[in-house]
PDB file of C-alpha atoms and ligand atoms in Angstrom:
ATOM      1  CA  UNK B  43     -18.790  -0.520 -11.799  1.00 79.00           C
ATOM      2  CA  UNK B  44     -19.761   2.949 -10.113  1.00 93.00           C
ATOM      3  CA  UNK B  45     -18.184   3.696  -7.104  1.00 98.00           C
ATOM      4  CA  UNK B  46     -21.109   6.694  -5.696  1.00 98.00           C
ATOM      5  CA  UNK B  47     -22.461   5.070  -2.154  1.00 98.00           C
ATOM      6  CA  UNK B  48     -19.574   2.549  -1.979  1.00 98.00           C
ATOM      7  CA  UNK B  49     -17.578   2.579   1.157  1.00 98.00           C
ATOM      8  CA  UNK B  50     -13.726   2.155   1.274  1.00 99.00           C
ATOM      9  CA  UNK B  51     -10.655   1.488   4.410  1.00 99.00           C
ATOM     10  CA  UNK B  52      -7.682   2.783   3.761  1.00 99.00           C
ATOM     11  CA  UNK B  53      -4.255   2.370   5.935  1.00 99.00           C
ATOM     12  CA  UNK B  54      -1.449   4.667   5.286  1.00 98.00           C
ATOM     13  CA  UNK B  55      -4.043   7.156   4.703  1.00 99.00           C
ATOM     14  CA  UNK B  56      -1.807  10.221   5.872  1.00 98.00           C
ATOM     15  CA  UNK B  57       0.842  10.510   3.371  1.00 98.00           C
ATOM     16  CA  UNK B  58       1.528   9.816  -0.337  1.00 98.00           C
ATOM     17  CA  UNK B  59      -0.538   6.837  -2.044  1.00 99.00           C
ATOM     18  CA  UNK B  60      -2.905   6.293   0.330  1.00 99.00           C
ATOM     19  CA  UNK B  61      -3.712  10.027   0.436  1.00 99.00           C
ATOM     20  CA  UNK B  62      -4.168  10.409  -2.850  1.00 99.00           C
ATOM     21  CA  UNK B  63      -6.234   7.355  -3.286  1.00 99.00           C
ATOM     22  CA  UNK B  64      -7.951   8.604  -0.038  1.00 99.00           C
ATOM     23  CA  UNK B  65      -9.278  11.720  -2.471  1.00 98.00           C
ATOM     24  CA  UNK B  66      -9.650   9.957  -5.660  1.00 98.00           C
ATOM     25  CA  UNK B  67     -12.122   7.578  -3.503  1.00 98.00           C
ATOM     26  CA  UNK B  68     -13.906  10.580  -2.584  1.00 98.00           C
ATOM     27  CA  UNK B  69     -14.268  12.476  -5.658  1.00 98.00           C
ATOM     28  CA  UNK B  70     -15.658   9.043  -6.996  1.00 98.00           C
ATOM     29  CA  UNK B  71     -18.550   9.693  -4.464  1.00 98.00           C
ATOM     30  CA  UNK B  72     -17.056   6.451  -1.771  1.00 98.00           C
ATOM     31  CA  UNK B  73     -17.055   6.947   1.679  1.00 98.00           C
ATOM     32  CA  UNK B  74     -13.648   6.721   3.101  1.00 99.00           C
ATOM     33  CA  UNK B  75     -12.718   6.044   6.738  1.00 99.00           C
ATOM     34  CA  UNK B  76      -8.325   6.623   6.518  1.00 99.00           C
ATOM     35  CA  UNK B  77      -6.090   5.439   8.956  1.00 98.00           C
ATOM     36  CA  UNK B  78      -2.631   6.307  10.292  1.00 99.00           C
ATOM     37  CA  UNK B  79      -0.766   7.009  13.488  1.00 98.00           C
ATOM     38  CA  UNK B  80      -0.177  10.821  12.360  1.00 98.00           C
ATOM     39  CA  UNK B  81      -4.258  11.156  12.214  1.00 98.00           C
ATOM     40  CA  UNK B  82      -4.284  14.745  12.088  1.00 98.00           C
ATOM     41  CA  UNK B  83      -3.193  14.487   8.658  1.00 98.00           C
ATOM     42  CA  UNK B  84      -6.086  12.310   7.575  1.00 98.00           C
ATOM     43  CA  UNK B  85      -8.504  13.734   5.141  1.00 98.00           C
ATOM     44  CA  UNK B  86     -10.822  11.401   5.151  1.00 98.00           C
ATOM     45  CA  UNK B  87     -14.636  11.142   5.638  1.00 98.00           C
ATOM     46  CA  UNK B  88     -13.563   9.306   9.171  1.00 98.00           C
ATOM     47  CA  UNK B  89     -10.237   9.908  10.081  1.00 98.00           C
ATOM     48  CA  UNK B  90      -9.012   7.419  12.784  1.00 98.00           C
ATOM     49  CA  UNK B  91      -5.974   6.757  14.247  1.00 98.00           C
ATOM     50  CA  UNK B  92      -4.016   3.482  13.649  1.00 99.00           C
ATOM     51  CA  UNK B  93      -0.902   1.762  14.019  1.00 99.00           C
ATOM     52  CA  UNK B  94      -0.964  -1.372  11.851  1.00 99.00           C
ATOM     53  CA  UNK B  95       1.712  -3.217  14.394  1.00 98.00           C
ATOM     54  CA  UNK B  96      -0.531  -2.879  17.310  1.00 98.00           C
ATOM     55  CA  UNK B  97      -3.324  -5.664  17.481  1.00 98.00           C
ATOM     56  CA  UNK B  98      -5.211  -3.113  19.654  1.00 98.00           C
ATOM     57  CA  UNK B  99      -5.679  -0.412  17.573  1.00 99.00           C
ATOM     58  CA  UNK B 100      -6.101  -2.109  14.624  1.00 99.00           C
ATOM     59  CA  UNK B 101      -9.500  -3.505  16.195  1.00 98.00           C
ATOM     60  CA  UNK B 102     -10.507  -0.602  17.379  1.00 99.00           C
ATOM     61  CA  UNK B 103      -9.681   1.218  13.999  1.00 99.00           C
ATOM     62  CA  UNK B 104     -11.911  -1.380  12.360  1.00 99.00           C
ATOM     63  CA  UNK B 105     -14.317  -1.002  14.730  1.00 98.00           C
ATOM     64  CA  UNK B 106     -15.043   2.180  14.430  1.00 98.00           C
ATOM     65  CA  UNK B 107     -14.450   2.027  10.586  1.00 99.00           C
ATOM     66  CA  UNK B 108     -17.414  -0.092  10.169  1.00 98.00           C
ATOM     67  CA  UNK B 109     -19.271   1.348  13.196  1.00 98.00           C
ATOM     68  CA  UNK B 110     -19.360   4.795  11.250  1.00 98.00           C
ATOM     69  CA  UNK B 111     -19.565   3.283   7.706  1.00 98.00           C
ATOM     70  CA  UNK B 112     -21.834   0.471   8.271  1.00 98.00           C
ATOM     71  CA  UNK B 113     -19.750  -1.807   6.396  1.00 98.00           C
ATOM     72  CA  UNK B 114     -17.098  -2.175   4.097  1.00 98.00           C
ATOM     73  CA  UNK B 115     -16.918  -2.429   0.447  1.00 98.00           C
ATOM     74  CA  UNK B 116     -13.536  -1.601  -0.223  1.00 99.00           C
ATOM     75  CA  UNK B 117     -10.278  -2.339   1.506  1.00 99.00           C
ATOM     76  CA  UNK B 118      -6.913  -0.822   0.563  1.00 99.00           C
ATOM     77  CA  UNK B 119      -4.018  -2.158   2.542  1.00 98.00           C
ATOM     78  CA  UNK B 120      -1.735   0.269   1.669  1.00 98.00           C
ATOM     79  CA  UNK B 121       0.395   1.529   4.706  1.00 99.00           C
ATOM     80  CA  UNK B 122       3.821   0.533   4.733  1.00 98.00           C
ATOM     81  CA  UNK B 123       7.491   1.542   4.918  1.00 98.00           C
ATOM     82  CA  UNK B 124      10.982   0.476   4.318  1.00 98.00           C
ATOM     83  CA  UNK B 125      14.118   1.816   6.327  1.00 98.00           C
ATOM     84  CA  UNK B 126      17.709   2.067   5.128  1.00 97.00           C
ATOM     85  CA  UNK B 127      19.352   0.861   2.382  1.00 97.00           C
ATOM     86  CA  UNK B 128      22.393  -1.284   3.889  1.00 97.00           C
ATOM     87  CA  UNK B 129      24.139  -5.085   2.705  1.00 98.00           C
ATOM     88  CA  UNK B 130      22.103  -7.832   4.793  1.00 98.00           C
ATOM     89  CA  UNK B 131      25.093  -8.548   7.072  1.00 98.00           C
ATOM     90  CA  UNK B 132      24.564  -5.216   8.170  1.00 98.00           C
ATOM     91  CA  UNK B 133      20.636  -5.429   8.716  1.00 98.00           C
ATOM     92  CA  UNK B 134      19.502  -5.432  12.461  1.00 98.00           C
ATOM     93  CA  UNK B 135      16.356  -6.586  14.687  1.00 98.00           C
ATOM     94  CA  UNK B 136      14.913  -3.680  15.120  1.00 98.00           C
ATOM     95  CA  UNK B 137      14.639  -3.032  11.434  1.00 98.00           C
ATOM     96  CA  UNK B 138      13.578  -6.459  10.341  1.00 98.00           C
ATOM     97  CA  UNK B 139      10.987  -6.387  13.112  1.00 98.00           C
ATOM     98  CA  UNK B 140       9.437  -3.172  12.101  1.00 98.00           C
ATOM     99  CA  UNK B 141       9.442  -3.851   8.310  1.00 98.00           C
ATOM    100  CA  UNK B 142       7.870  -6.993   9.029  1.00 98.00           C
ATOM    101  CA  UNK B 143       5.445  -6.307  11.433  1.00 98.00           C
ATOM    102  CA  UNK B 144       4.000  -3.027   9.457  1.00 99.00           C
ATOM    103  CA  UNK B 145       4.067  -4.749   5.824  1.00 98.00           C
ATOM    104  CA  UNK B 146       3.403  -8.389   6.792  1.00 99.00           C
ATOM    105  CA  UNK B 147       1.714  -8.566   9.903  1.00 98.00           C
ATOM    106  CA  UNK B 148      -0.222  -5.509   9.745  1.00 98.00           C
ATOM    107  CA  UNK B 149      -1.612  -6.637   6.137  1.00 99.00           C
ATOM    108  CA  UNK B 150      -3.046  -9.785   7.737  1.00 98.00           C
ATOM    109  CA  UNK B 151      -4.258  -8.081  10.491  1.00 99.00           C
ATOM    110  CA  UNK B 152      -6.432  -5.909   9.109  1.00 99.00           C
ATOM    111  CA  UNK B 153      -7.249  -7.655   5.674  1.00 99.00           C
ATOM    112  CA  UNK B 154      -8.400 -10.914   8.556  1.00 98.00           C
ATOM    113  CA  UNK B 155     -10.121  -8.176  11.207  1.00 99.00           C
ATOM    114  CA  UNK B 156     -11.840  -6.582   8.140  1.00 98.00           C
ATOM    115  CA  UNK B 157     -13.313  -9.210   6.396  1.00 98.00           C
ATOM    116  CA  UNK B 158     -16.689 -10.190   8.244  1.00 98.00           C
ATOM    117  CA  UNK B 159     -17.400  -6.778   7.075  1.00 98.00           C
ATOM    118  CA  UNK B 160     -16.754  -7.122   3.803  1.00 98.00           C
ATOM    119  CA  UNK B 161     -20.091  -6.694   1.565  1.00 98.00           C
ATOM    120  CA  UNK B 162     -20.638  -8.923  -1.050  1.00 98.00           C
ATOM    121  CA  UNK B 163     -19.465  -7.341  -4.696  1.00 98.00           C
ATOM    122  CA  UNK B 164     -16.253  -5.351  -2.268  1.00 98.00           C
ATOM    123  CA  UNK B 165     -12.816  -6.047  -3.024  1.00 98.00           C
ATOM    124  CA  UNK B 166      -9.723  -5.703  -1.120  1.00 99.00           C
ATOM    125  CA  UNK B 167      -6.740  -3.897  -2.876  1.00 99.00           C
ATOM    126  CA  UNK B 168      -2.973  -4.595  -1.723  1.00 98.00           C
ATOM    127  CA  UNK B 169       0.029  -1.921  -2.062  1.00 98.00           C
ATOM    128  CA  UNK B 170       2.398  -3.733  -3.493  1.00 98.00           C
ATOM    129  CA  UNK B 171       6.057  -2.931  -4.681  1.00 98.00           C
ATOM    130  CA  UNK B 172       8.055  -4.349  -7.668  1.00 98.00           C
ATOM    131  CA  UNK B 173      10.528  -5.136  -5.233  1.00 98.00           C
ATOM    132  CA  UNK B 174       7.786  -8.198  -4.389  1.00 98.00           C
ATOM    133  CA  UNK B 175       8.213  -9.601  -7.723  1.00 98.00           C
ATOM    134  CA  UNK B 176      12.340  -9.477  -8.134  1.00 97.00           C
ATOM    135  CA  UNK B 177      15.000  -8.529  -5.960  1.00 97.00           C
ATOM    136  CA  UNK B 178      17.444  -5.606  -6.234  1.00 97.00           C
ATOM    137  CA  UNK B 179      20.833  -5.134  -3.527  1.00 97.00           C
ATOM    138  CA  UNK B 180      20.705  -3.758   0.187  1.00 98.00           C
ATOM    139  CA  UNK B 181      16.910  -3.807   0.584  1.00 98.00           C
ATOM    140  CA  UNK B 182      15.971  -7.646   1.804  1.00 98.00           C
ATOM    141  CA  UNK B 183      13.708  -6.864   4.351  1.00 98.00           C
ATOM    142  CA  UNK B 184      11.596  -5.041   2.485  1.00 98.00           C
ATOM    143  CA  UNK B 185      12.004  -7.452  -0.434  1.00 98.00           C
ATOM    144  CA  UNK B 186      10.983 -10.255   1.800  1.00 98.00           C
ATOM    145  CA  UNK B 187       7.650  -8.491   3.055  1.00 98.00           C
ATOM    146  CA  UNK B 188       6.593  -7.749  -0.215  1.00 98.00           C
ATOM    147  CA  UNK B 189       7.182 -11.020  -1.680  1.00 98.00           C
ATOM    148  CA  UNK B 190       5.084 -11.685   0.985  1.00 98.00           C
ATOM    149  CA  UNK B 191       2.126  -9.288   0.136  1.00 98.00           C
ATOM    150  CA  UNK B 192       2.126 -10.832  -3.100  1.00 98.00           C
ATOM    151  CA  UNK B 193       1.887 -14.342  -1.555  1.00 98.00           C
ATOM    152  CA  UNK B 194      -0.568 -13.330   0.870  1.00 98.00           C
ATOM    153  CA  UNK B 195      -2.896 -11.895  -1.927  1.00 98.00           C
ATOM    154  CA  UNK B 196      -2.794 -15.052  -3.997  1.00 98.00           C
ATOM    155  CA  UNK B 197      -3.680 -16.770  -0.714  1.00 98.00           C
ATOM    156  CA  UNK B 198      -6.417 -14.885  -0.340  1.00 98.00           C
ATOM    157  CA  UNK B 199      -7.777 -15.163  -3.518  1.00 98.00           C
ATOM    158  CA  UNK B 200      -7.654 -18.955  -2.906  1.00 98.00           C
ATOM    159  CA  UNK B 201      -9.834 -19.033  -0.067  1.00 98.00           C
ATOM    160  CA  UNK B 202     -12.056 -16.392  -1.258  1.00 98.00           C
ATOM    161  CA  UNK B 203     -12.612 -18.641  -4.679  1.00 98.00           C
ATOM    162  CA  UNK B 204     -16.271 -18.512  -5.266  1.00 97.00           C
ATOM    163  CA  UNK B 205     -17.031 -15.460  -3.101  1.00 97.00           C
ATOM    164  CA  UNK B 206     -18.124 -12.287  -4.976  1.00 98.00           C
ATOM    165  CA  UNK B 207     -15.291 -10.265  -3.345  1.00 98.00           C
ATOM    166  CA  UNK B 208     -12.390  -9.399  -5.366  1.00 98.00           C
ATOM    167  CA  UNK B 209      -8.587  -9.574  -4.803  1.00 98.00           C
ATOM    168  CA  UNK B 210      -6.009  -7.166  -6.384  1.00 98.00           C
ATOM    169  CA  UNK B 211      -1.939  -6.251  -5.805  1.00 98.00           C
ATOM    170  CA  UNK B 212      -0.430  -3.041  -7.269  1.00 98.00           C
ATOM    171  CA  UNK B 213       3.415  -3.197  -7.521  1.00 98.00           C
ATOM    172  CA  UNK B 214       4.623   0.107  -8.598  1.00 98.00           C
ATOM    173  CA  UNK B 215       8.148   1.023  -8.877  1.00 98.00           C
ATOM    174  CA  UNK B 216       9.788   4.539  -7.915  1.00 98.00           C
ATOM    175  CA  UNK B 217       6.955   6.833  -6.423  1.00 98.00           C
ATOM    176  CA  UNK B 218       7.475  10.136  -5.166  1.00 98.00           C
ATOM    177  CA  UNK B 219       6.221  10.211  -1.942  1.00 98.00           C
ATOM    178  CA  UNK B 220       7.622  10.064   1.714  1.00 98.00           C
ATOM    179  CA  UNK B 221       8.866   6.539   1.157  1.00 98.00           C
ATOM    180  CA  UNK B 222      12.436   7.580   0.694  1.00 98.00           C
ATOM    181  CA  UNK B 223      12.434   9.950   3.276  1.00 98.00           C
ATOM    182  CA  UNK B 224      11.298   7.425   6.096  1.00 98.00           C
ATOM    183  CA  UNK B 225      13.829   5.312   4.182  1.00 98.00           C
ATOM    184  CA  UNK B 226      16.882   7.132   5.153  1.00 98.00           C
ATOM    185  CA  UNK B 227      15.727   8.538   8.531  1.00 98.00           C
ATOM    186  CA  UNK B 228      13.986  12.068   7.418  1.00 98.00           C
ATOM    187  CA  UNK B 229      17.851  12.725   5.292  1.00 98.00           C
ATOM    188  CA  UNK B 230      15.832  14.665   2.525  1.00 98.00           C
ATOM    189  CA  UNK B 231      19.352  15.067   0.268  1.00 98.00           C
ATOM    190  CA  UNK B 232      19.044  11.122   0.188  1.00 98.00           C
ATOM    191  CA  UNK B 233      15.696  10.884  -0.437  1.00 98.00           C
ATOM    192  CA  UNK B 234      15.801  13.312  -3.177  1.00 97.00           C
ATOM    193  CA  UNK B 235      18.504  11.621  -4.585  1.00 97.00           C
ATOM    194  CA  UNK B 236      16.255   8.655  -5.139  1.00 97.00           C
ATOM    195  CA  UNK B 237      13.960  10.164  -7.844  1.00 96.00           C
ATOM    196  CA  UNK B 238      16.367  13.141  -9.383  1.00 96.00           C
ATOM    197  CA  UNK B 239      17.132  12.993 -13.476  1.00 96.00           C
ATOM    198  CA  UNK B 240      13.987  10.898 -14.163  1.00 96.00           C
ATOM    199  CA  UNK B 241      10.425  11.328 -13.960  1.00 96.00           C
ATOM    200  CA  UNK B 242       9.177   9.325 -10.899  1.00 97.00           C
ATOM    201  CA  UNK B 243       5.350   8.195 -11.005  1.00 98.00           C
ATOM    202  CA  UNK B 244       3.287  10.099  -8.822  1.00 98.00           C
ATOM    203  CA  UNK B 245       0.629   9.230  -5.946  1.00 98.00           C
ATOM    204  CA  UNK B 246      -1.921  10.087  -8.175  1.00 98.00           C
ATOM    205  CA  UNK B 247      -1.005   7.953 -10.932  1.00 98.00           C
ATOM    206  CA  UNK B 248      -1.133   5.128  -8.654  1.00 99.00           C
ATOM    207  CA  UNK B 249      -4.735   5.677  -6.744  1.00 99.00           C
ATOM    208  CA  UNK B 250      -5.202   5.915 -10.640  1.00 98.00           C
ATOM    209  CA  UNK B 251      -4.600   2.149 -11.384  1.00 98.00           C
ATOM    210  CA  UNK B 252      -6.739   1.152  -8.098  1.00 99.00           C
ATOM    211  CA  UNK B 253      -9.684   2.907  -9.256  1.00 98.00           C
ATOM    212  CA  UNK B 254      -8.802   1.649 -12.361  1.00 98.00           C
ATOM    213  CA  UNK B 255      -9.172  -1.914 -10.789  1.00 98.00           C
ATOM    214  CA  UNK B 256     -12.228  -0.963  -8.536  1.00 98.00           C
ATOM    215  CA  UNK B 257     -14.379   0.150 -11.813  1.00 98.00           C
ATOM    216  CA  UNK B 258     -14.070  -3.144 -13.671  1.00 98.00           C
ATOM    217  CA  UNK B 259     -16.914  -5.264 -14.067  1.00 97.00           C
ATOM    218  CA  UNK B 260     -17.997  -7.134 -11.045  1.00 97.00           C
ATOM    219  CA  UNK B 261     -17.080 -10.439 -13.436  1.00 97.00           C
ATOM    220  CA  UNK B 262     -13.889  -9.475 -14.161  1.00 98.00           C
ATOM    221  CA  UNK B 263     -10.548  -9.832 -11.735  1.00 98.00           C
ATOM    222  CA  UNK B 264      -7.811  -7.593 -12.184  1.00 98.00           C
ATOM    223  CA  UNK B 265      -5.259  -9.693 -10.148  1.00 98.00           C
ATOM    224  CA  UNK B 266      -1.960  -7.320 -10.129  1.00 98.00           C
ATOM    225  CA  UNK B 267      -1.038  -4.427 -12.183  1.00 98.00           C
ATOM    226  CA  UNK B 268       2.760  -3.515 -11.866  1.00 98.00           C
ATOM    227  CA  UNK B 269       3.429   0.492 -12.249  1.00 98.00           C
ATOM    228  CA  UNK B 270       6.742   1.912 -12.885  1.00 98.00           C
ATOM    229  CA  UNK B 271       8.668   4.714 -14.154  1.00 98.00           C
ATOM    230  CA  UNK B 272       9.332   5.273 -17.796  1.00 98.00           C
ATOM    231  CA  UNK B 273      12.959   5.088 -17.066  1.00 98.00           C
ATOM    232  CA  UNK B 274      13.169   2.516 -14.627  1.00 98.00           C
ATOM    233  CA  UNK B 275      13.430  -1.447 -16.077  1.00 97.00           C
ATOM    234  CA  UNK B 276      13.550  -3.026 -12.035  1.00 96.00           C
ATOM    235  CA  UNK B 277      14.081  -2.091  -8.726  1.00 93.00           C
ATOM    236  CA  UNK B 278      17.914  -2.196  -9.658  1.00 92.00           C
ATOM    237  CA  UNK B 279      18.082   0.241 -12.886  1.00 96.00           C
ATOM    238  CA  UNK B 280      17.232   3.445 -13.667  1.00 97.00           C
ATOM    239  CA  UNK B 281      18.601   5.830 -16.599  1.00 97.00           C
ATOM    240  CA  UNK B 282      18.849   9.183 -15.121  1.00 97.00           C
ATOM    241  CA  UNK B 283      19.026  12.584 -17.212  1.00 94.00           C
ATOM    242  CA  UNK B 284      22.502  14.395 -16.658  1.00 86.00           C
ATOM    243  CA  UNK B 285      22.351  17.168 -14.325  1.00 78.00           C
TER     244      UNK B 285
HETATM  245  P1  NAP Q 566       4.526   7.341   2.518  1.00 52.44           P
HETATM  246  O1  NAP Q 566       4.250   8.654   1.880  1.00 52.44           O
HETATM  247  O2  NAP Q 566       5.662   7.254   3.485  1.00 52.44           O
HETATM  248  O3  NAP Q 566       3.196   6.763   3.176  1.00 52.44           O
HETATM  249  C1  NAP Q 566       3.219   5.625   3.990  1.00 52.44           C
HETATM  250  C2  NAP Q 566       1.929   5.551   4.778  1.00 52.44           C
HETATM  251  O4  NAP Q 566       1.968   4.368   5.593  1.00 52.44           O
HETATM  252  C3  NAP Q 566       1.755   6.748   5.684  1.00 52.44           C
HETATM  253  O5  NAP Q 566       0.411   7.184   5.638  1.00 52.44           O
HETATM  254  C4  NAP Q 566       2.080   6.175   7.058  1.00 52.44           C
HETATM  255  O6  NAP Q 566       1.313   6.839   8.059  1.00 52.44           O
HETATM  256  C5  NAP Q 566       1.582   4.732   6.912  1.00 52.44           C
HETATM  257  N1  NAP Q 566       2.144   3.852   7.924  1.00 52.44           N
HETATM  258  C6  NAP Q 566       3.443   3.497   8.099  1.00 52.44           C
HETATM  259  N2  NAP Q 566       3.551   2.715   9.198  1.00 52.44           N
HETATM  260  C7  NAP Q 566       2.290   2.589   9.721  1.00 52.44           C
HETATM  261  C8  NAP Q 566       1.756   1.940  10.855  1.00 52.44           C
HETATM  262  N3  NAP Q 566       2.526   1.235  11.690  1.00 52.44           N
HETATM  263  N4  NAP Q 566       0.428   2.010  11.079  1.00 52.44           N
HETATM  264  C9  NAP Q 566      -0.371   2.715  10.249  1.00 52.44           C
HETATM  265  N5  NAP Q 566       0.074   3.371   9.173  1.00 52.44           N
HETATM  266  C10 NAP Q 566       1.397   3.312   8.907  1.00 52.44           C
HETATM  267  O7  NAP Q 566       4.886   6.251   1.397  1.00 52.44           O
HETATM  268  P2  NAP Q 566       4.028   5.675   0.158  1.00 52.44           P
HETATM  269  O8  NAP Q 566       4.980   5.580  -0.966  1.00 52.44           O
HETATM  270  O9  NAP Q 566       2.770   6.423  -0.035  1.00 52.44           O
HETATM  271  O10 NAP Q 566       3.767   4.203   0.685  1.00 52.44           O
HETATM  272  C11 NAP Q 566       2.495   3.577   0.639  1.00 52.44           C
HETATM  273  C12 NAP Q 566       2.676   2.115   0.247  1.00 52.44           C
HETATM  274  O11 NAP Q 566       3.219   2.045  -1.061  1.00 52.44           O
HETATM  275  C13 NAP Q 566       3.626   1.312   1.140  1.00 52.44           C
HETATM  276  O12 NAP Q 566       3.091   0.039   1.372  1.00 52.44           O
HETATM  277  C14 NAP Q 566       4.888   1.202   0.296  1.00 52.44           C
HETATM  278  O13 NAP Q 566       5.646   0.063   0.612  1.00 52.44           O
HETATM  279  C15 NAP Q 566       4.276   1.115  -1.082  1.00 52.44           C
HETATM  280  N6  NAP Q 566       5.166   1.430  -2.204  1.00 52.44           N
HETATM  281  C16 NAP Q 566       5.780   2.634  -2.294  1.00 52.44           C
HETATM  282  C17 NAP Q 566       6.627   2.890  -3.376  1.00 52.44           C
HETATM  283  C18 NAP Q 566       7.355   4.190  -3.521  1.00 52.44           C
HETATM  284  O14 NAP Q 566       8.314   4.271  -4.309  1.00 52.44           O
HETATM  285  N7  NAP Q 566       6.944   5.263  -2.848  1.00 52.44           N
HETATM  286  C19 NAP Q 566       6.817   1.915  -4.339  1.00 52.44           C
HETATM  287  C20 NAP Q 566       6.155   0.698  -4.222  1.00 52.44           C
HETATM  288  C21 NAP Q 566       5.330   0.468  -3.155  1.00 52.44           C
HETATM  289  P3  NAP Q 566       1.852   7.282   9.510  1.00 52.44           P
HETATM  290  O15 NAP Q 566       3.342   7.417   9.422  1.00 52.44           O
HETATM  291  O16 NAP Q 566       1.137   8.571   9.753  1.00 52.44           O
HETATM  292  O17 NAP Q 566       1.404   6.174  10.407  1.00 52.44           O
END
């Protein structure tokens, strides 16, 4: 499949994986319109700003997506976030509500505002997280919306059945990006403390497997690919190197 000419939407396009995938697009020769509420950091062909939990913006991020790209032939629903790391009993509203609504909500929003404008031959690409394919302690809310990406895309695939538009998840494991930071509230000693004595993937070894997935032959599927660490078996254990 060549990419050159294609178009592509990509959330989350500010930061980590969707930035990188953001480039990768457009070294491939695809025209990318990237969104994120911290636009400024967009490098995209058509950088728009977008907040995923607001129904508002989202259409008018679509809207002028498709107004500037003529129509879509890729769609990477890739923003997303998790925040803290705490026992259930401990979990609160707020954070339920805004894991939710970004990873949940905001995937069917814009996969369901997106789709009239989806050529024939596109495909729409889900982020993904191992953590949507087995649980590990202190992170259920997060857990539960990416169980629920995963359940979402074999949904879609359902109803899509005999379209020529293709469906694909990619659960990756520990990936250096801003994740951790938003995680634990900007506390970079935390973060770091995620991903130190082990190699972590990297953003570009991710926006590696979706291109990977976009370049198949139209005929052929590639429903989820699951990326992790070398040194990571699940979301619950790691070996680490010793300091
Ligand atoms: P990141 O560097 O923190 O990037 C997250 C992106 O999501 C940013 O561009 C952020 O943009 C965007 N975003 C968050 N809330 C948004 C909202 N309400 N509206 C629009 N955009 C929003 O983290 P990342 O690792 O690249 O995360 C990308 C995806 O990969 C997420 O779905 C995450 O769950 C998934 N993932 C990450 C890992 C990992 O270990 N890093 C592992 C598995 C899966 P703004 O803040 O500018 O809006």
């Amino acid at each position: 499949m060549e990419l050159a000419g294609k178009t592509a939407v990509v959330t989350g396009a500010s930061s980590g994986i969707g930035a990188a995938t953001v480039r990768q697009l457009r070294a491939a020769g695809v025209r990318v319109a990237g969104g994120a509420r911290r636009v400024e950091r967009v490098a995209a062909d058509v950088a728009l700003p977008l907040d995923v939990t607001d129904e508002a913006s989202s259409r008018a991020f679509v809207d002028a997506a498709v107004e500037a790209l003529g129509g879509i032939d890729i769609l990477f629903n890739n923003a997303g976030l998790a925040l803290t790391r705490v026992p259930f009993d401990e979990s609160t509203e707020e954070v339920e509500a805004t894991v939710l609504h970004t990873n949940v909500d905001g995937v069917l929003r814009i996969t369901r505002l997106c789709l009239p404008h989806v050529r024939d031959e596109g495909h729409i690409l889900f982020m993904g997280s191992i953590a949507g394919r087995q649980a590990y302690p202190h992170g259920a809310s997060y857990i539960a919306s990416k169980f629920a990406v995963r359940g979402f895309s074999y949904a879609l695939r359902e109803d899509l059945l005999g379209r020529p538009i293709r469906v694909t998840t990619v659960d990756a494991g520990l990936v250096e990006t801003e994740f951790s930071l938003v995680r634990f509230g900007w506390d970079k000693e935390k973060a770091d403390a995620v991903y130190e004595g082990l190699d972590p993937v990297t953003p570009d070894e991710v926006a590696e497997c979706v291109l990977f997935a976009l370049t198949r032959p139209l005929h052929v599927n590639l429903d989820e690919i699951v990326i992790k660490a070398l040194a990571q078996s699940s979301g619950a254990r790691v070996v680490r190197r010793e300091p």
